[in-house]
Coordinates of C-alpha atoms in Angstrom, one line a residue:
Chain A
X36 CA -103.5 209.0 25.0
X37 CA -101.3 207.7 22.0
X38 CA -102.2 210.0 19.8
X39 CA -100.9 210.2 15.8
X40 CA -99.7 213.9 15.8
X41 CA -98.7 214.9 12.5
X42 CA -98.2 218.8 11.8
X43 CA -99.4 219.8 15.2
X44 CA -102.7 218.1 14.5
X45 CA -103.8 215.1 16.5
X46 CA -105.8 212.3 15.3
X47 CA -106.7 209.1 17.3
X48 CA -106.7 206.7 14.6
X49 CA -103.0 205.9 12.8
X50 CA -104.4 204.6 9.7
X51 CA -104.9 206.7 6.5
X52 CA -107.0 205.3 4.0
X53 CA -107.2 206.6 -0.5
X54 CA -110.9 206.8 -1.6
X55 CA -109.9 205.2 -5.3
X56 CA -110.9 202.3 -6.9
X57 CA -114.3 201.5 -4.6
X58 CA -117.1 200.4 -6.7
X59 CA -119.2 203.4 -6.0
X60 CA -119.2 205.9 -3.3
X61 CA -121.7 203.9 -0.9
X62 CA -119.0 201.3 -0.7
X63 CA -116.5 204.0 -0.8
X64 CA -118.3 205.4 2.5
X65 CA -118.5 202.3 4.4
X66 CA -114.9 200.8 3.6
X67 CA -113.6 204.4 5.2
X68 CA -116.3 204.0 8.0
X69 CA -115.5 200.6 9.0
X70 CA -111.3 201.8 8.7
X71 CA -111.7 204.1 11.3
X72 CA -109.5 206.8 9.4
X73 CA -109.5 210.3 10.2
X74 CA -107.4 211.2 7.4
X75 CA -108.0 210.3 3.7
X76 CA -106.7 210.7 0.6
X77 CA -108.0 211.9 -2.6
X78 CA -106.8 212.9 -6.4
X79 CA -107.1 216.1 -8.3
X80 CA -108.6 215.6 -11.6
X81 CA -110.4 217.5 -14.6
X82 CA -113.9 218.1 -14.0
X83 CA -115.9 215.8 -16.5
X84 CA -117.4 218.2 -18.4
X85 CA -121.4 217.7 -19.4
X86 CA -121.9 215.3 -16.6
X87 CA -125.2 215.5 -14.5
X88 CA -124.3 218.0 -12.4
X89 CA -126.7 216.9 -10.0
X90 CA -124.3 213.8 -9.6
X91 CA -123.1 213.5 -6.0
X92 CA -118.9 214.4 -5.9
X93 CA -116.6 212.8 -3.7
X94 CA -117.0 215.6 -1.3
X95 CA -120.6 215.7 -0.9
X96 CA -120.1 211.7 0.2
X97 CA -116.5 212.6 2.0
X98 CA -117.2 216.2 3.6
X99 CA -113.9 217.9 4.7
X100 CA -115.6 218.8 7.8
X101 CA -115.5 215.1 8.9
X102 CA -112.3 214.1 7.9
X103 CA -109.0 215.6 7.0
X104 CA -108.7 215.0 3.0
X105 CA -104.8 214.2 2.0
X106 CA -105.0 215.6 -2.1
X107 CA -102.3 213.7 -3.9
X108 CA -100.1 214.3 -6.5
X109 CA -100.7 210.6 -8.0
X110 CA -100.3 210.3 -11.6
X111 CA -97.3 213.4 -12.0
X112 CA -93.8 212.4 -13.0
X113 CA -92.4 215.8 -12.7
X114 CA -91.8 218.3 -9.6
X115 CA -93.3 221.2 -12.0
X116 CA -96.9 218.9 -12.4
X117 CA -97.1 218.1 -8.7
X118 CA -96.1 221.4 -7.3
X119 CA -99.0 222.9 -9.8
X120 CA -101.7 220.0 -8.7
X121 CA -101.3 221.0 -4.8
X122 CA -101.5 224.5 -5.8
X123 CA -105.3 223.7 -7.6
X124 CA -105.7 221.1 -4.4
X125 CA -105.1 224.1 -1.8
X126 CA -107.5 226.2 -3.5
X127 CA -110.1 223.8 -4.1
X128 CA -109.6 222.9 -0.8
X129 CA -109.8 226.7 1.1
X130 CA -106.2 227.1 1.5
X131 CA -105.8 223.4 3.2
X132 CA -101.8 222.8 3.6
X133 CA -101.4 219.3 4.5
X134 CA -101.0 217.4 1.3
X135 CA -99.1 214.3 -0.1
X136 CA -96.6 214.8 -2.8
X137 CA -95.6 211.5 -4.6
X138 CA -93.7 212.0 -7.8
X139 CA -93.8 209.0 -9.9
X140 CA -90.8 207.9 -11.9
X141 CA -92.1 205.2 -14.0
X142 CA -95.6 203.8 -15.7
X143 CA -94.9 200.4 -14.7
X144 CA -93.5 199.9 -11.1
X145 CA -95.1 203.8 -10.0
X146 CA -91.4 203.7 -8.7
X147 CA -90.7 207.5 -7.0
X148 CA -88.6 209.8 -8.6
X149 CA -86.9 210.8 -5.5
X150 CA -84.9 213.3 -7.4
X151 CA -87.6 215.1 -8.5
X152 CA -89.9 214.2 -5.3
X153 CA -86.9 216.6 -3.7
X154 CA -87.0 219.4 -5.9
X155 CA -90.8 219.8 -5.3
X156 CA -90.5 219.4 -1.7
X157 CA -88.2 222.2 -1.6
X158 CA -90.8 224.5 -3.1
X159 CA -93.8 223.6 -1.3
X160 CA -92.6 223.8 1.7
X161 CA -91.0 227.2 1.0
X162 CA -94.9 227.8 -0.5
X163 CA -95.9 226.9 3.5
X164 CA -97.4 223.6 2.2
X165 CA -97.4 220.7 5.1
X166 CA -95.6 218.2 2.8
X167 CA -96.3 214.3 3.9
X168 CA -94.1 212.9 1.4
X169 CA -94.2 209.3 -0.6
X170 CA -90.6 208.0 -1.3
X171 CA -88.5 204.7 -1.9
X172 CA -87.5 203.1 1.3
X173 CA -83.8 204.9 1.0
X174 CA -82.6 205.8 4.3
X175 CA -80.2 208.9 3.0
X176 CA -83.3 210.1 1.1
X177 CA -85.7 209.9 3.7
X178 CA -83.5 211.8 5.6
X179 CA -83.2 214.2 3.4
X180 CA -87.1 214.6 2.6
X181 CA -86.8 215.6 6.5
X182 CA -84.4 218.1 6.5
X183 CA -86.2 220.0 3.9
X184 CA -89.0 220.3 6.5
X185 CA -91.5 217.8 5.3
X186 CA -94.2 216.8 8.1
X187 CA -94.0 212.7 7.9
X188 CA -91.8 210.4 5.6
X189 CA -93.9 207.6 3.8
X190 CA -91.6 205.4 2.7
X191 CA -92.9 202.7 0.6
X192 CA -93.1 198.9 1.6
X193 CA -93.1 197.3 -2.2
X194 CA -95.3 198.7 -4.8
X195 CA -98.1 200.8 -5.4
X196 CA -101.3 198.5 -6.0
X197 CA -98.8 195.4 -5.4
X198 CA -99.9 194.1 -2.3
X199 CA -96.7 192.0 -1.8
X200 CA -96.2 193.3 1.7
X201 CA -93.1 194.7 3.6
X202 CA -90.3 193.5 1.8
X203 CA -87.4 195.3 3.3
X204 CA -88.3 195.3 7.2
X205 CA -84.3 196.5 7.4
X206 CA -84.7 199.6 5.9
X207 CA -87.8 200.7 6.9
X208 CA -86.5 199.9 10.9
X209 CA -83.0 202.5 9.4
X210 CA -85.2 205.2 8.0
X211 CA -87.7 205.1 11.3
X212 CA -84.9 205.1 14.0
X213 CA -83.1 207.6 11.8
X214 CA -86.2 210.0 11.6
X215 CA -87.3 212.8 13.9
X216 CA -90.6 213.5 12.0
X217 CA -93.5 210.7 11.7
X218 CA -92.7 207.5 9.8
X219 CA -96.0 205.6 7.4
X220 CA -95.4 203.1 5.6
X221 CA -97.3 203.8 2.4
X222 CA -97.7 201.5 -0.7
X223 CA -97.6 197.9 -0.4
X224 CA -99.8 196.8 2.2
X225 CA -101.6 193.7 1.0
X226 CA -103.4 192.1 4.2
X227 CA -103.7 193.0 7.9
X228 CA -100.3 191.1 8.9
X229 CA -98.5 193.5 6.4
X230 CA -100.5 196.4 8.5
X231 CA -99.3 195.0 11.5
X232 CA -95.9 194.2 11.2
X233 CA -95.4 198.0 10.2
X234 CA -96.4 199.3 13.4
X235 CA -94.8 196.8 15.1
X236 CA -91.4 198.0 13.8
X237 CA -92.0 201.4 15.2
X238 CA -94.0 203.0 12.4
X239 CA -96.4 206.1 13.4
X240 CA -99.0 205.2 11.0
X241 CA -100.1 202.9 7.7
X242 CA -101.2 204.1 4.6
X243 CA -103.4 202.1 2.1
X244 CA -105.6 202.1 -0.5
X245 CA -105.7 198.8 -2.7
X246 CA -105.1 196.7 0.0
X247 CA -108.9 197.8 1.4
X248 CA -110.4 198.7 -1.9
X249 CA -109.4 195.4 -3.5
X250 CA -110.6 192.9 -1.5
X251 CA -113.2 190.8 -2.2
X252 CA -114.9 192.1 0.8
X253 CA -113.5 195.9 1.2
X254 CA -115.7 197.2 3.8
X255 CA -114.4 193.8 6.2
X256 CA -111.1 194.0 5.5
X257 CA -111.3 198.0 6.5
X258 CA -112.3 196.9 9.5
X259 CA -109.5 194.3 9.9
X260 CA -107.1 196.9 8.5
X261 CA -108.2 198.9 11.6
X262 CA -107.5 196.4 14.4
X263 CA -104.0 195.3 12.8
X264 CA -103.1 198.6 12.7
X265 CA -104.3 199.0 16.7
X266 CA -102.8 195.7 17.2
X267 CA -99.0 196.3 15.8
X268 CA -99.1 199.8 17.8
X269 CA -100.0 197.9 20.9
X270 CA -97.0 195.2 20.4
X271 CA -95.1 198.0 19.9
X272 CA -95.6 200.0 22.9
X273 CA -95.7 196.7 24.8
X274 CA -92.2 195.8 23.6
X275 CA -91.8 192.6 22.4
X276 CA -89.4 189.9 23.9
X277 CA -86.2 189.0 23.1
X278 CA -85.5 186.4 20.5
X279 CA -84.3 183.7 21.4
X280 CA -82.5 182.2 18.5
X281 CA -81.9 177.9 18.9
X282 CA -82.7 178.3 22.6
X283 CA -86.0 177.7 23.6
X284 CA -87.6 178.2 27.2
X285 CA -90.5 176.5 28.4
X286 CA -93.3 178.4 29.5
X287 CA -94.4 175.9 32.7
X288 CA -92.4 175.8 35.8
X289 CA -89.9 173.0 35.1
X290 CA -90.0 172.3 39.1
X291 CA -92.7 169.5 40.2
X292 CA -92.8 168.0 37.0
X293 CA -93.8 163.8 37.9
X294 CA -90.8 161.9 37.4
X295 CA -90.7 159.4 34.7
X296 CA -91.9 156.0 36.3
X297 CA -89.5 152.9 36.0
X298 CA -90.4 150.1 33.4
Chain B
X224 CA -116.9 235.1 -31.8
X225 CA -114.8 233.8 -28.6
X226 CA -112.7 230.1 -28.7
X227 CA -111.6 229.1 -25.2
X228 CA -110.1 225.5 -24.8
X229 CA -111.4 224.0 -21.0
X230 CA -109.7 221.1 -20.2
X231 CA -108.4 220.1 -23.5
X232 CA -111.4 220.9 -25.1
X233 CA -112.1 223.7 -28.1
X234 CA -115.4 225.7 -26.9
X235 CA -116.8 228.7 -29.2
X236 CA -118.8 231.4 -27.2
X237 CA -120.7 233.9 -29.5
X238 CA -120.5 237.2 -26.8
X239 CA -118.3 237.9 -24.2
X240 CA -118.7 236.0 -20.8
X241 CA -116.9 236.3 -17.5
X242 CA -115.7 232.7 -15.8
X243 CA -118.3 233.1 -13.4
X244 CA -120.9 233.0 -16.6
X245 CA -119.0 230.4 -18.1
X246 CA -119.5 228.4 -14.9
X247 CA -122.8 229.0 -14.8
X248 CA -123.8 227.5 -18.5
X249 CA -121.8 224.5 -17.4
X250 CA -123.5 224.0 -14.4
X251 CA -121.0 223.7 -11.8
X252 CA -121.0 227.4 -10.0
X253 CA -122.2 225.9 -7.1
X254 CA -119.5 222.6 -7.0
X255 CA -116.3 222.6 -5.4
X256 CA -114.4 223.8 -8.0
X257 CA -110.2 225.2 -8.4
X258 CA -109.7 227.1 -11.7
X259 CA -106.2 227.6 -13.6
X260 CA -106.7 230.1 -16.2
X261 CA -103.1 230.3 -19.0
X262 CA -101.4 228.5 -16.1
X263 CA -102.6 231.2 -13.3
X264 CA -105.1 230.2 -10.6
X265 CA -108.1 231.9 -10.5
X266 CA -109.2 232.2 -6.9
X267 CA -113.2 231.8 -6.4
X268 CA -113.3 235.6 -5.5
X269 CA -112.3 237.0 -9.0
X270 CA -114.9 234.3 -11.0
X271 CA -117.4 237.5 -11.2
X272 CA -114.5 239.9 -12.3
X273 CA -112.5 238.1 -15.0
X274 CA -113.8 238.2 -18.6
X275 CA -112.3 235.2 -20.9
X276 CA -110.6 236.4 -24.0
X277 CA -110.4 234.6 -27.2
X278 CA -108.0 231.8 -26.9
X279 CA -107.8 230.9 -23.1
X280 CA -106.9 227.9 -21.8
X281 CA -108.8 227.0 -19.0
X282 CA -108.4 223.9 -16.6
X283 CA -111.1 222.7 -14.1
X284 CA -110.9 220.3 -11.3
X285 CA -112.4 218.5 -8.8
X286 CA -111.5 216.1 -5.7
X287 CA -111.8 212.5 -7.2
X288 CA -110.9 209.1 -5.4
X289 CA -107.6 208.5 -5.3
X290 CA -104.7 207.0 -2.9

């Protein structure tokens, strides 16, 4: 079995999906369904106060007992507000450990602060938290994010929400042969190629939200998500051949070809 | 007469209540709730035991989509 082991735990499915920005939680549901994720991501917000309480939550629609939820630290641009949101995420959660920490340096570009993405790291995995980490696509940093004992690197492939795809293959191919821990591309993704050509460089996994939930058909592309992701795993296991750069080789036997006739 | 801020919000309270109570009049004791209370977390056991005092800053919140 090639299964995606990330703190001890196995999973059979190497793509992680976010539950934002669906149109409701039906489609929310069936997008997720149709990705075949076992692990999914969700945000720790305010309660609305004087809603319906008889309003289904994201939990009643995602139980934790199906799925392994990944609470983020979206929308914190300092170490101090993302070590306190996993602290409120572990105990909403029943003391759940495995979290992802992304600390955000800029409104705009939702660019990481890897300075501060350090700092936090440092204390939440001293505070036993299972740290899957978001980060720039640095190779020294990445590193680093390891040594400090996070459980996977998630380097980004261009930005949040961008959809412009894997645009530094170089880097991301340093920071995975460099790295002893798991390796997801996360943040970027735009359509299935962009899914696939990740695992085909050796990643363990692909994370993605927008890319799904912005489609004009999000539960279809879910579903395509899930067989590029099984597709660039498989090319990668199966090792793909040599390029040949300026030298092409025919694939038909060149013996027996019929020779040319004369005029 | 008892003013405690939840989630940004001022709230007056006329007696004293305990979180738990507090829960209850908003209608989410049963929902998968985490508490911060002045910056502490409140785990779900002490809900029952802790009594709000004037001027408490309470935070509440719940899993929402995200990525």
């Amino acid at each position: 079995m090639d299964d995606f082991i990330v703190a001890g735990k196995h999973y059979s499915s190497r793509l992680l999906v976010g539950t934002g920005k669906y149109k409701d939680f039906n489609e929310t549901r069936a997008a997720i369904e149709a990705s075949g994720a076992q692990i999914i991501t969700i945000a720790i917000r305010r309660t609305n106060i004087g809603q319906n309480p008889n309003e289904p939550s994201l939990l009643d629609v995602l139980p934790p007992s199906h799925y392994t939820l990944l609470p983020n630290t979206a929308g914190c641009y300092s170490a101090e507000e993302a070590i306190r949101t996993l602290r409120l995420a572990r105990e909403l959660l029943d003391g759940h450990s495995l979290v992802k920490l992304e600390v955000l340096g800029d409104p705009r570009t939702l660019f990481p602060n890897v300075v501060e993405t350090i700092k936090a790291a440092e204390i939440l995995v001293k505070e036993n938290f299972q740290v899957m980490v978001y980060t720039s696509d640095d190779p020294i940093i990445a590193k680093q994010l390891e040594e400090i004992g996070c459980v996977a690197i998630m380097p980004l492939a261009s930005l949040i929400g961008s959809g412009m795809g894997i645009l530094n293959p170089w880097n991301l191919q340093i920071i995975i042969d460099n790295s002893q821990i798991p390796v997801l591309v996360d943040a970027g993704v735009g359509t299935a190629s962009d899914a696939a050509i990740a695992m085909e460089l050796g990643c363990d996994g692909v994370l993605m939200n927008t890319a799904i939930a912005a489609a004009q058909n999000p539960i279809m592309m879910a579903s395509a998500m899930r067989k590029a992701v099984e597709a660039g795993r498989e090319a990668y296991l199966a090792g793909r051949m040599t390029k040949k750069t300026y030298s092409a080789s025919p694939s038909s036997p060149s013996e027996g070809i019929l020779p040319v006739q004369p005029k | 007469m008892l003013q405690v801020t939840i989630n940004g919000q001022p709230h007056h309270f006329d007696n004293p209540l305990s979180l738990q109570q507090l829960l209850e009049h908003m209608s989410i004791q049963n929902k998968r709730i985490a508490v911060e209370r002045n910056g502490e977390i409140v785990p779900r056991s002490q809900f029952t035991l802790q009594t709000l005092s004037d001027g408490d800053q309470l935070e509440i919140v719940v899993a929402v989509g995200g990525g």
